[in-house]
Protein backbone atom coordinates (compact mmCIF):
# COMPACT_ATOMS: atom_id res chain seq x y z
CA UNK A 1 0.00 0.00 0.00
CA UNK A 2 2.84 2.42 0.81
CA UNK A 3 4.41 1.70 -2.60
CA UNK A 4 1.09 2.54 -4.31
CA UNK A 5 0.79 5.74 -2.28
CA UNK A 6 4.35 6.78 -3.14
CA UNK A 7 3.71 6.08 -6.84
CA UNK A 8 0.52 8.16 -6.75
CA UNK A 9 2.37 11.03 -5.09
CA UNK A 10 5.10 10.92 -7.73
CA UNK A 11 2.52 10.90 -10.54
CA UNK A 12 0.79 13.87 -8.91
CA UNK A 13 4.04 15.84 -8.69
CA UNK A 14 4.68 15.11 -12.36
CA UNK A 15 1.50 16.98 -13.27
CA UNK A 16 2.92 20.31 -12.11
CA UNK A 17 3.14 22.20 -8.85
CA UNK A 18 -0.14 24.13 -9.16
CA UNK A 19 -2.23 21.08 -10.01
CA UNK A 20 -0.48 18.97 -7.36
CA UNK A 21 -1.07 21.58 -4.66
CA UNK A 22 -4.75 21.86 -5.62
CA UNK A 23 -5.17 18.08 -5.44
CA UNK A 24 -3.49 17.91 -2.01
CA UNK A 25 -5.70 20.70 -0.68
CA UNK A 26 -8.78 18.88 -1.99
CA UNK A 27 -7.56 15.69 -0.28
CA UNK A 28 -6.94 17.65 2.96
CA UNK A 29 -10.40 19.22 2.84
CA UNK A 30 -12.10 15.86 2.31
CA UNK A 31 -10.42 14.33 5.34
CA UNK A 32 -11.04 17.44 7.41
CA UNK A 33 -14.76 17.11 6.67
CA UNK A 34 -14.64 13.40 7.51
CA UNK A 35 -12.83 14.08 10.79
CA UNK A 36 -15.23 16.80 11.88
CA UNK A 37 -18.19 14.57 10.99
CA UNK A 38 -16.65 11.78 13.06
CA UNK A 39 -15.83 13.95 16.09
CA UNK A 40 -19.22 13.83 17.88
CA UNK A 41 -19.71 10.19 16.87
CA UNK A 42 -16.50 9.19 18.68
CA UNK A 43 -18.30 9.74 21.99
CA UNK A 44 -21.60 8.09 20.97
CA UNK A 45 -23.15 4.68 20.42
CA UNK A 46 -21.41 4.16 17.08
CA UNK A 47 -17.93 5.08 18.31
CA UNK A 48 -16.39 1.67 17.56
CA UNK A 49 -17.55 1.81 13.93
CA UNK A 50 -16.20 5.35 13.58
CA UNK A 51 -12.90 4.46 15.23
CA UNK A 52 -12.56 1.54 12.81
CA UNK A 53 -13.36 3.78 9.84
CA UNK A 54 -10.79 6.37 10.86
CA UNK A 55 -8.21 3.68 11.53
CA UNK A 56 -8.72 2.35 7.99
CA UNK A 57 -7.95 5.89 6.77
CA UNK A 58 -4.99 6.45 9.09
CA UNK A 59 -2.43 7.02 6.35
CA UNK A 60 -4.74 9.38 4.49
CA UNK A 61 -5.43 11.30 7.71
CA UNK A 62 -1.70 11.59 8.33
CA UNK A 63 -1.16 12.83 4.77
CA UNK A 64 -3.97 15.36 5.13
CA UNK A 65 -2.45 16.60 8.37
CA UNK A 66 0.95 16.91 6.70
CA UNK A 67 -0.61 19.07 3.97
CA UNK A 68 -2.41 21.17 6.57
CA UNK A 69 0.74 21.70 8.64
CA UNK A 70 2.58 22.94 5.53
CA UNK A 71 -0.25 25.25 4.45
CA UNK A 72 1.27 28.68 3.65
CA UNK A 73 -2.05 30.29 4.61
CA UNK A 74 -1.62 29.25 8.25
CA UNK A 75 -2.29 26.39 10.67
CA UNK A 76 -6.08 26.71 10.99
CA UNK A 77 -6.87 23.54 9.05
CA UNK A 78 -4.21 21.59 10.96
CA UNK A 79 -5.66 22.75 14.28
CA UNK A 80 -9.17 21.77 13.21
CA UNK A 81 -7.93 18.31 12.20
CA UNK A 82 -6.05 17.69 15.44
CA UNK A 83 -8.96 18.88 17.58
CA UNK A 84 -11.48 16.76 15.66
CA UNK A 85 -9.29 13.64 15.91
CA UNK A 86 -8.48 13.88 19.64
CA UNK A 87 -10.64 10.92 20.67
CA UNK A 88 -9.30 8.82 17.80
CA UNK A 89 -5.68 9.60 18.66
CA UNK A 90 -6.22 8.75 22.32
CA UNK A 91 -8.03 5.49 21.55
CA UNK A 92 -6.11 4.20 18.55
CA UNK A 93 -3.18 6.44 17.72
CA UNK A 94 0.37 6.87 18.93
CA UNK A 95 0.46 9.02 22.07
CA UNK A 96 3.98 10.20 21.25
CA UNK A 97 3.05 11.21 17.70
CA UNK A 98 -0.13 12.92 18.91
CA UNK A 99 1.80 14.90 21.54
CA UNK A 100 4.44 15.89 18.99
CA UNK A 101 1.92 17.25 16.49
CA UNK A 102 -0.15 19.03 19.14
CA UNK A 103 2.95 20.58 20.71
CA UNK A 104 4.12 21.91 17.35
CA UNK A 105 0.78 23.67 16.90
CA UNK A 106 1.08 25.43 20.26
CA UNK A 107 3.85 27.58 18.87
CA UNK A 108 1.58 28.71 16.04
CA UNK A 109 -1.32 30.04 18.12
CA UNK A 110 -1.55 33.80 17.62
CA UNK A 111 -4.18 36.51 17.18
CA UNK A 112 -5.02 35.31 13.66
CA UNK A 113 -6.49 32.06 15.04
CA UNK A 114 -10.22 32.26 15.95
CA UNK A 115 -10.36 32.28 19.79
CA UNK A 116 -12.59 29.18 20.16
CA UNK A 117 -10.24 27.17 17.93
CA UNK A 118 -7.22 28.44 19.85
CA UNK A 119 -8.78 27.31 23.15
CA UNK A 120 -9.76 23.91 21.76
CA UNK A 121 -6.24 23.44 20.37
CA UNK A 122 -4.78 24.19 23.81
CA UNK A 123 -7.21 21.76 25.46
CA UNK A 124 -6.39 19.05 22.92
CA UNK A 125 -2.65 19.60 23.40
CA UNK A 126 -3.09 19.34 27.19
CA UNK A 127 -4.67 15.90 26.79
CA UNK A 128 -2.09 14.88 24.20
CA UNK A 129 0.77 15.71 26.56
CA UNK A 130 -1.01 14.09 29.51
CA UNK A 131 -1.61 10.93 27.48
CA UNK A 132 2.11 10.87 26.62
CA UNK A 133 2.90 11.14 30.37
CA UNK A 134 4.40 14.62 29.99
CA UNK A 135 2.50 15.92 32.99
CA UNK A 136 4.48 19.10 33.68
CA UNK A 137 4.12 20.23 30.07
CA UNK A 138 0.44 19.23 30.14
CA UNK A 139 -0.15 21.37 33.22
CA UNK A 140 1.55 24.39 31.65
CA UNK A 141 -0.55 23.95 28.51
CA UNK A 142 -3.69 23.52 30.60
CA UNK A 143 -3.02 26.82 32.37
CA UNK A 144 -2.88 28.53 28.98
CA UNK A 145 -6.13 26.84 28.02
CA UNK A 146 -7.91 28.01 31.18
CA UNK A 147 -6.70 31.60 30.72
CA UNK A 148 -7.83 31.63 27.07
CA UNK A 149 -11.19 30.02 27.91
CA UNK A 150 -11.86 32.55 30.66
CA UNK A 151 -11.07 35.38 28.26
CA UNK A 152 -13.57 33.94 25.77
CA UNK A 153 -16.43 33.97 28.28
CA UNK A 154 -17.64 30.59 26.94
CA UNK A 155 -18.90 28.25 29.70
CA UNK A 156 -18.41 25.12 27.59
CA UNK A 157 -14.78 25.95 26.79
CA UNK A 158 -14.16 26.93 30.42
CA UNK A 159 -15.49 23.57 31.62
CA UNK A 160 -13.33 21.63 29.17
CA UNK A 161 -10.21 23.68 29.96
CA UNK A 162 -10.59 23.34 33.74
CA UNK A 163 -11.16 19.59 33.33
CA UNK A 164 -8.00 19.17 31.25
CA UNK A 165 -5.88 21.18 33.69
CA UNK A 166 -7.41 19.40 36.67
CA UNK A 167 -6.47 15.91 35.48
CA UNK A 168 -2.95 17.06 34.58
CA UNK A 169 -2.45 18.55 38.04
CA UNK A 170 -3.90 15.44 39.68
CA UNK A 171 -1.14 13.33 38.16
CA UNK A 172 1.42 15.71 39.68
CA UNK A 173 -0.21 15.45 43.10
CA UNK A 174 -0.90 19.18 42.98
CA UNK A 175 -3.57 20.31 45.47
CA UNK A 176 -4.79 22.94 42.99
CA UNK A 177 -6.33 20.13 40.93
CA UNK A 178 -9.56 19.92 42.91
CA UNK A 179 -10.22 23.64 42.53
CA UNK A 180 -10.02 23.36 38.76
CA UNK A 181 -12.14 20.21 38.70
CA UNK A 182 -14.81 21.91 40.82
CA UNK A 183 -14.75 24.87 38.44
CA UNK A 184 -15.15 22.45 35.54
CA UNK A 185 -18.26 20.92 37.12
CA UNK A 186 -19.64 24.40 37.89
CA UNK A 187 -19.27 25.61 34.30
CA UNK A 188 -20.42 22.29 32.81
CA UNK A 189 -23.67 22.37 34.79
CA UNK A 190 -24.40 25.76 33.21
CA UNK A 191 -24.41 24.12 29.77
CA UNK A 192 -26.61 21.42 28.27
CA UNK A 193 -23.67 19.29 27.14
CA UNK A 194 -23.83 15.92 28.92
CA UNK A 195 -20.47 14.83 27.52
CA UNK A 196 -18.65 17.81 28.99
CA UNK A 197 -20.40 17.38 32.34
CA UNK A 198 -19.57 13.66 32.37
CA UNK A 199 -15.88 14.45 31.77
CA UNK A 200 -15.82 17.06 34.55
CA UNK A 201 -17.49 14.68 37.01
CA UNK A 202 -15.10 11.88 36.01
CA UNK A 203 -12.19 14.26 36.66
CA UNK A 204 -13.42 14.81 40.22
CA UNK A 205 -13.36 11.07 40.81
CA UNK A 206 -9.99 10.80 39.07
CA UNK A 207 -8.53 13.42 41.41
CA UNK A 208 -9.93 11.61 44.42
CA UNK A 209 -8.34 8.38 43.23
CA UNK A 210 -4.93 9.46 41.93
CA UNK A 211 -4.14 12.45 44.14
CA UNK A 212 -5.83 10.95 47.17
CA UNK A 213 -7.96 14.00 47.98
CA UNK A 214 -9.82 13.71 51.27
CA UNK A 215 -13.43 13.85 50.06
CA UNK A 216 -13.65 10.31 48.71
CA UNK A 217 -17.46 10.27 49.03
CA UNK A 218 -17.79 13.26 46.69
CA UNK A 219 -15.38 11.64 44.24
CA UNK A 220 -17.36 8.42 44.24
CA UNK A 221 -20.69 10.21 43.81
CA UNK A 222 -19.27 12.23 40.91
CA UNK A 223 -17.91 9.10 39.23
CA UNK A 224 -21.30 7.39 39.57
CA UNK A 225 -23.06 10.43 38.07
CA UNK A 226 -20.52 10.47 35.24
CA UNK A 227 -21.14 6.78 34.61
CA UNK A 228 -24.90 7.35 34.40
CA UNK A 229 -24.40 10.16 31.86
CA UNK A 230 -22.07 8.18 29.57
CA UNK A 231 -24.31 5.13 29.75
CA UNK A 232 -27.19 7.29 28.54
CA UNK A 233 -25.16 8.49 25.55
CA UNK A 234 -23.59 5.10 24.78
CA UNK A 235 -20.02 6.34 25.24
CA UNK A 236 -18.03 3.13 25.77
CA UNK A 237 -14.72 4.91 26.43
CA UNK A 238 -16.44 7.13 28.98
CA UNK A 239 -17.95 4.08 30.64
CA UNK A 240 -14.56 2.41 30.80
CA UNK A 241 -12.99 5.47 32.44
CA UNK A 242 -15.76 5.86 35.03
CA UNK A 243 -15.86 2.15 35.86
CA UNK A 244 -12.07 1.99 36.20
CA UNK A 245 -12.10 4.90 38.64
CA UNK A 246 -14.89 3.36 40.70
CA UNK A 247 -13.13 -0.02 40.74
CA UNK A 248 -9.86 1.54 41.94
CA UNK A 249 -11.74 3.39 44.68
CA UNK A 250 -13.38 0.15 45.79
CA UNK A 251 -10.06 -1.67 45.85
CA UNK A 252 -8.53 1.13 47.94
CA UNK A 253 -11.43 0.67 50.37
CA UNK A 254 -10.90 -3.12 50.26
CA UNK A 255 -14.44 -3.55 49.01
CA UNK A 256 -13.94 -6.49 46.65
CA UNK A 257 -17.65 -6.87 45.97
CA UNK A 258 -17.92 -3.30 44.68
CA UNK A 259 -14.65 -3.67 42.75
CA UNK A 260 -16.01 -6.73 40.93
CA UNK A 261 -19.29 -4.93 40.26
CA UNK A 262 -17.34 -2.19 38.52
CA UNK A 263 -15.43 -4.65 36.38
CA UNK A 264 -12.28 -5.40 38.40
CA UNK A 265 -11.12 -9.01 38.00
Tab-separated table of C-alpha atoms in Angstrom:
chain	number	residue	atom	x	y	z
A	1	UNK	CA	0.000	0.000	0.000
A	2	UNK	CA	2.837	2.421	0.813
A	3	UNK	CA	4.413	1.698	-2.598
A	4	UNK	CA	1.094	2.538	-4.310
A	5	UNK	CA	0.788	5.743	-2.282
A	6	UNK	CA	4.346	6.782	-3.137
A	7	UNK	CA	3.709	6.084	-6.842
A	8	UNK	CA	0.517	8.158	-6.746
A	9	UNK	CA	2.371	11.034	-5.093
A	10	UNK	CA	5.104	10.915	-7.727
A	11	UNK	CA	2.520	10.898	-10.538
A	12	UNK	CA	0.792	13.873	-8.908
A	13	UNK	CA	4.039	15.840	-8.690
A	14	UNK	CA	4.681	15.113	-12.362
A	15	UNK	CA	1.502	16.984	-13.271
A	16	UNK	CA	2.919	20.306	-12.107
A	17	UNK	CA	3.141	22.204	-8.849
A	18	UNK	CA	-0.141	24.134	-9.158
A	19	UNK	CA	-2.225	21.077	-10.006
A	20	UNK	CA	-0.482	18.966	-7.364
A	21	UNK	CA	-1.075	21.584	-4.659
A	22	UNK	CA	-4.748	21.858	-5.619
A	23	UNK	CA	-5.166	18.079	-5.439
A	24	UNK	CA	-3.489	17.906	-2.011
A	25	UNK	CA	-5.701	20.700	-0.681
A	26	UNK	CA	-8.779	18.877	-1.994
A	27	UNK	CA	-7.562	15.691	-0.281
A	28	UNK	CA	-6.943	17.647	2.963
A	29	UNK	CA	-10.399	19.218	2.844
A	30	UNK	CA	-12.103	15.860	2.310
A	31	UNK	CA	-10.420	14.332	5.343
A	32	UNK	CA	-11.037	17.444	7.413
A	33	UNK	CA	-14.761	17.107	6.675
A	34	UNK	CA	-14.638	13.400	7.509
A	35	UNK	CA	-12.827	14.080	10.794
A	36	UNK	CA	-15.232	16.800	11.880
A	37	UNK	CA	-18.190	14.569	10.990
A	38	UNK	CA	-16.650	11.778	13.062
A	39	UNK	CA	-15.825	13.955	16.092
A	40	UNK	CA	-19.223	13.828	17.876
A	41	UNK	CA	-19.710	10.185	16.874
A	42	UNK	CA	-16.504	9.186	18.681
A	43	UNK	CA	-18.304	9.736	21.992
A	44	UNK	CA	-21.598	8.089	20.974
A	45	UNK	CA	-23.153	4.684	20.424
A	46	UNK	CA	-21.407	4.160	17.085
A	47	UNK	CA	-17.934	5.083	18.314
A	48	UNK	CA	-16.387	1.671	17.556
A	49	UNK	CA	-17.551	1.807	13.931
A	50	UNK	CA	-16.202	5.348	13.585
A	51	UNK	CA	-12.898	4.460	15.228
A	52	UNK	CA	-12.559	1.544	12.813
A	53	UNK	CA	-13.359	3.782	9.841
A	54	UNK	CA	-10.787	6.374	10.863
A	55	UNK	CA	-8.207	3.676	11.529
A	56	UNK	CA	-8.721	2.354	7.993
A	57	UNK	CA	-7.945	5.888	6.772
A	58	UNK	CA	-4.993	6.447	9.092
A	59	UNK	CA	-2.428	7.018	6.348
A	60	UNK	CA	-4.743	9.381	4.495
A	61	UNK	CA	-5.433	11.301	7.712
A	62	UNK	CA	-1.704	11.594	8.330
A	63	UNK	CA	-1.157	12.835	4.768
A	64	UNK	CA	-3.975	15.362	5.135
A	65	UNK	CA	-2.450	16.597	8.375
A	66	UNK	CA	0.947	16.915	6.700
A	67	UNK	CA	-0.606	19.072	3.970
A	68	UNK	CA	-2.409	21.172	6.574
A	69	UNK	CA	0.743	21.697	8.641
A	70	UNK	CA	2.579	22.936	5.533
A	71	UNK	CA	-0.245	25.253	4.446
A	72	UNK	CA	1.266	28.680	3.650
A	73	UNK	CA	-2.053	30.290	4.612
A	74	UNK	CA	-1.623	29.251	8.250
A	75	UNK	CA	-2.292	26.386	10.667
A	76	UNK	CA	-6.081	26.714	10.993
A	77	UNK	CA	-6.871	23.537	9.045
A	78	UNK	CA	-4.211	21.588	10.960
A	79	UNK	CA	-5.658	22.747	14.276
A	80	UNK	CA	-9.165	21.770	13.210
A	81	UNK	CA	-7.930	18.312	12.205
A	82	UNK	CA	-6.045	17.690	15.444
A	83	UNK	CA	-8.963	18.884	17.577
A	84	UNK	CA	-11.477	16.757	15.663
A	85	UNK	CA	-9.287	13.642	15.907
A	86	UNK	CA	-8.485	13.882	19.638
A	87	UNK	CA	-10.638	10.918	20.668
A	88	UNK	CA	-9.297	8.821	17.797
A	89	UNK	CA	-5.678	9.601	18.660
A	90	UNK	CA	-6.218	8.754	22.315
A	91	UNK	CA	-8.034	5.491	21.553
A	92	UNK	CA	-6.110	4.197	18.546
A	93	UNK	CA	-3.181	6.444	17.718
A	94	UNK	CA	0.368	6.871	18.931
A	95	UNK	CA	0.459	9.018	22.068
A	96	UNK	CA	3.985	10.200	21.255
A	97	UNK	CA	3.052	11.209	17.696
A	98	UNK	CA	-0.129	12.923	18.914
A	99	UNK	CA	1.801	14.899	21.537
A	100	UNK	CA	4.438	15.890	18.985
A	101	UNK	CA	1.925	17.253	16.488
A	102	UNK	CA	-0.148	19.032	19.141
A	103	UNK	CA	2.954	20.578	20.715
A	104	UNK	CA	4.119	21.905	17.346
A	105	UNK	CA	0.781	23.666	16.898
A	106	UNK	CA	1.077	25.428	20.264
A	107	UNK	CA	3.851	27.580	18.870
A	108	UNK	CA	1.577	28.714	16.037
A	109	UNK	CA	-1.317	30.044	18.117
A	110	UNK	CA	-1.554	33.796	17.621
A	111	UNK	CA	-4.181	36.507	17.177
A	112	UNK	CA	-5.016	35.312	13.661
A	113	UNK	CA	-6.493	32.064	15.045
A	114	UNK	CA	-10.218	32.260	15.948
A	115	UNK	CA	-10.359	32.285	19.786
A	116	UNK	CA	-12.589	29.180	20.160
A	117	UNK	CA	-10.240	27.173	17.932
A	118	UNK	CA	-7.217	28.443	19.854
A	119	UNK	CA	-8.784	27.314	23.148
A	120	UNK	CA	-9.755	23.909	21.761
A	121	UNK	CA	-6.241	23.439	20.372
A	122	UNK	CA	-4.783	24.189	23.810
A	123	UNK	CA	-7.214	21.756	25.464
A	124	UNK	CA	-6.388	19.050	22.915
A	125	UNK	CA	-2.649	19.602	23.399
A	126	UNK	CA	-3.089	19.340	27.186
A	127	UNK	CA	-4.670	15.898	26.791
A	128	UNK	CA	-2.087	14.875	24.199
A	129	UNK	CA	0.772	15.715	26.560
A	130	UNK	CA	-1.014	14.093	29.513
A	131	UNK	CA	-1.611	10.933	27.475
A	132	UNK	CA	2.107	10.873	26.623
A	133	UNK	CA	2.899	11.138	30.374
A	134	UNK	CA	4.402	14.618	29.989
A	135	UNK	CA	2.504	15.919	32.992
A	136	UNK	CA	4.477	19.105	33.677
A	137	UNK	CA	4.119	20.233	30.067
A	138	UNK	CA	0.436	19.229	30.136
A	139	UNK	CA	-0.149	21.367	33.217
A	140	UNK	CA	1.547	24.389	31.646
A	141	UNK	CA	-0.553	23.953	28.506
A	142	UNK	CA	-3.693	23.521	30.603
A	143	UNK	CA	-3.016	26.817	32.366
A	144	UNK	CA	-2.879	28.534	28.983
A	145	UNK	CA	-6.132	26.835	28.023
A	146	UNK	CA	-7.906	28.008	31.179
A	147	UNK	CA	-6.704	31.600	30.722
A	148	UNK	CA	-7.828	31.629	27.074
A	149	UNK	CA	-11.186	30.024	27.906
A	150	UNK	CA	-11.862	32.550	30.665
A	151	UNK	CA	-11.068	35.380	28.259
A	152	UNK	CA	-13.572	33.936	25.772
A	153	UNK	CA	-16.428	33.970	28.284
A	154	UNK	CA	-17.641	30.593	26.938
A	155	UNK	CA	-18.896	28.248	29.703
A	156	UNK	CA	-18.406	25.118	27.588
A	157	UNK	CA	-14.776	25.951	26.789
A	158	UNK	CA	-14.159	26.930	30.419
A	159	UNK	CA	-15.493	23.570	31.622
A	160	UNK	CA	-13.331	21.635	29.166
A	161	UNK	CA	-10.206	23.681	29.963
A	162	UNK	CA	-10.592	23.338	33.739
A	163	UNK	CA	-11.159	19.587	33.333
A	164	UNK	CA	-8.001	19.174	31.254
A	165	UNK	CA	-5.883	21.180	33.694
A	166	UNK	CA	-7.407	19.403	36.672
A	167	UNK	CA	-6.472	15.909	35.479
A	168	UNK	CA	-2.952	17.058	34.576
A	169	UNK	CA	-2.446	18.554	38.036
A	170	UNK	CA	-3.903	15.440	39.676
A	171	UNK	CA	-1.139	13.325	38.158
A	172	UNK	CA	1.420	15.708	39.682
A	173	UNK	CA	-0.211	15.452	43.100
A	174	UNK	CA	-0.903	19.184	42.982
A	175	UNK	CA	-3.570	20.311	45.473
A	176	UNK	CA	-4.792	22.941	42.994
A	177	UNK	CA	-6.327	20.135	40.932
A	178	UNK	CA	-9.563	19.917	42.910
A	179	UNK	CA	-10.221	23.639	42.529
A	180	UNK	CA	-10.020	23.362	38.756
A	181	UNK	CA	-12.144	20.215	38.703
A	182	UNK	CA	-14.815	21.912	40.819
A	183	UNK	CA	-14.754	24.875	38.441
A	184	UNK	CA	-15.151	22.452	35.545
A	185	UNK	CA	-18.260	20.917	37.122
A	186	UNK	CA	-19.637	24.396	37.887
A	187	UNK	CA	-19.269	25.606	34.305
A	188	UNK	CA	-20.425	22.289	32.808
A	189	UNK	CA	-23.670	22.371	34.789
A	190	UNK	CA	-24.405	25.755	33.210
A	191	UNK	CA	-24.411	24.119	29.768
A	192	UNK	CA	-26.611	21.424	28.268
A	193	UNK	CA	-23.671	19.286	27.136
A	194	UNK	CA	-23.829	15.915	28.923
A	195	UNK	CA	-20.472	14.827	27.521
A	196	UNK	CA	-18.646	17.814	28.986
A	197	UNK	CA	-20.403	17.382	32.343
A	198	UNK	CA	-19.566	13.660	32.369
A	199	UNK	CA	-15.885	14.450	31.766
A	200	UNK	CA	-15.816	17.059	34.548
A	201	UNK	CA	-17.486	14.680	37.006
A	202	UNK	CA	-15.097	11.884	36.013
A	203	UNK	CA	-12.188	14.264	36.662
A	204	UNK	CA	-13.416	14.806	40.222
A	205	UNK	CA	-13.365	11.067	40.809
A	206	UNK	CA	-9.991	10.797	39.071
A	207	UNK	CA	-8.532	13.416	41.405
A	208	UNK	CA	-9.934	11.606	44.425
A	209	UNK	CA	-8.336	8.383	43.232
A	210	UNK	CA	-4.934	9.460	41.934
A	211	UNK	CA	-4.144	12.452	44.136
A	212	UNK	CA	-5.832	10.951	47.170
A	213	UNK	CA	-7.956	13.999	47.983
A	214	UNK	CA	-9.820	13.707	51.266
A	215	UNK	CA	-13.425	13.845	50.057
A	216	UNK	CA	-13.648	10.311	48.711
A	217	UNK	CA	-17.457	10.268	49.031
A	218	UNK	CA	-17.794	13.260	46.690
A	219	UNK	CA	-15.378	11.641	44.244
A	220	UNK	CA	-17.362	8.417	44.241
A	221	UNK	CA	-20.695	10.211	43.815
A	222	UNK	CA	-19.265	12.233	40.911
A	223	UNK	CA	-17.914	9.097	39.231
A	224	UNK	CA	-21.299	7.395	39.566
A	225	UNK	CA	-23.058	10.427	38.070
A	226	UNK	CA	-20.522	10.471	35.240
A	227	UNK	CA	-21.139	6.776	34.609
A	228	UNK	CA	-24.900	7.354	34.397
A	229	UNK	CA	-24.399	10.156	31.857
A	230	UNK	CA	-22.069	8.182	29.570
A	231	UNK	CA	-24.309	5.125	29.747
A	232	UNK	CA	-27.186	7.289	28.537
A	233	UNK	CA	-25.161	8.489	25.552
A	234	UNK	CA	-23.594	5.095	24.779
A	235	UNK	CA	-20.023	6.340	25.241
A	236	UNK	CA	-18.033	3.133	25.767
A	237	UNK	CA	-14.722	4.909	26.426
A	238	UNK	CA	-16.437	7.133	28.979
A	239	UNK	CA	-17.953	4.085	30.643
A	240	UNK	CA	-14.561	2.406	30.803
A	241	UNK	CA	-12.990	5.475	32.435
A	242	UNK	CA	-15.759	5.861	35.031
A	243	UNK	CA	-15.862	2.148	35.860
A	244	UNK	CA	-12.074	1.992	36.204
A	245	UNK	CA	-12.097	4.901	38.641
A	246	UNK	CA	-14.892	3.362	40.698
A	247	UNK	CA	-13.129	-0.020	40.738
A	248	UNK	CA	-9.863	1.538	41.939
A	249	UNK	CA	-11.735	3.390	44.683
A	250	UNK	CA	-13.384	0.151	45.787
A	251	UNK	CA	-10.057	-1.673	45.848
A	252	UNK	CA	-8.533	1.126	47.938
A	253	UNK	CA	-11.429	0.673	50.366
A	254	UNK	CA	-10.896	-3.116	50.264
A	255	UNK	CA	-14.444	-3.551	49.013
A	256	UNK	CA	-13.940	-6.487	46.648
A	257	UNK	CA	-17.655	-6.871	45.969
A	258	UNK	CA	-17.917	-3.300	44.679
A	259	UNK	CA	-14.648	-3.670	42.748
A	260	UNK	CA	-16.006	-6.725	40.931
A	261	UNK	CA	-19.292	-4.932	40.261
A	262	UNK	CA	-17.336	-2.187	38.521
A	263	UNK	CA	-15.432	-4.650	36.381
A	264	UNK	CA	-12.280	-5.398	38.399
A	265	UNK	CA	-11.120	-9.008	37.997
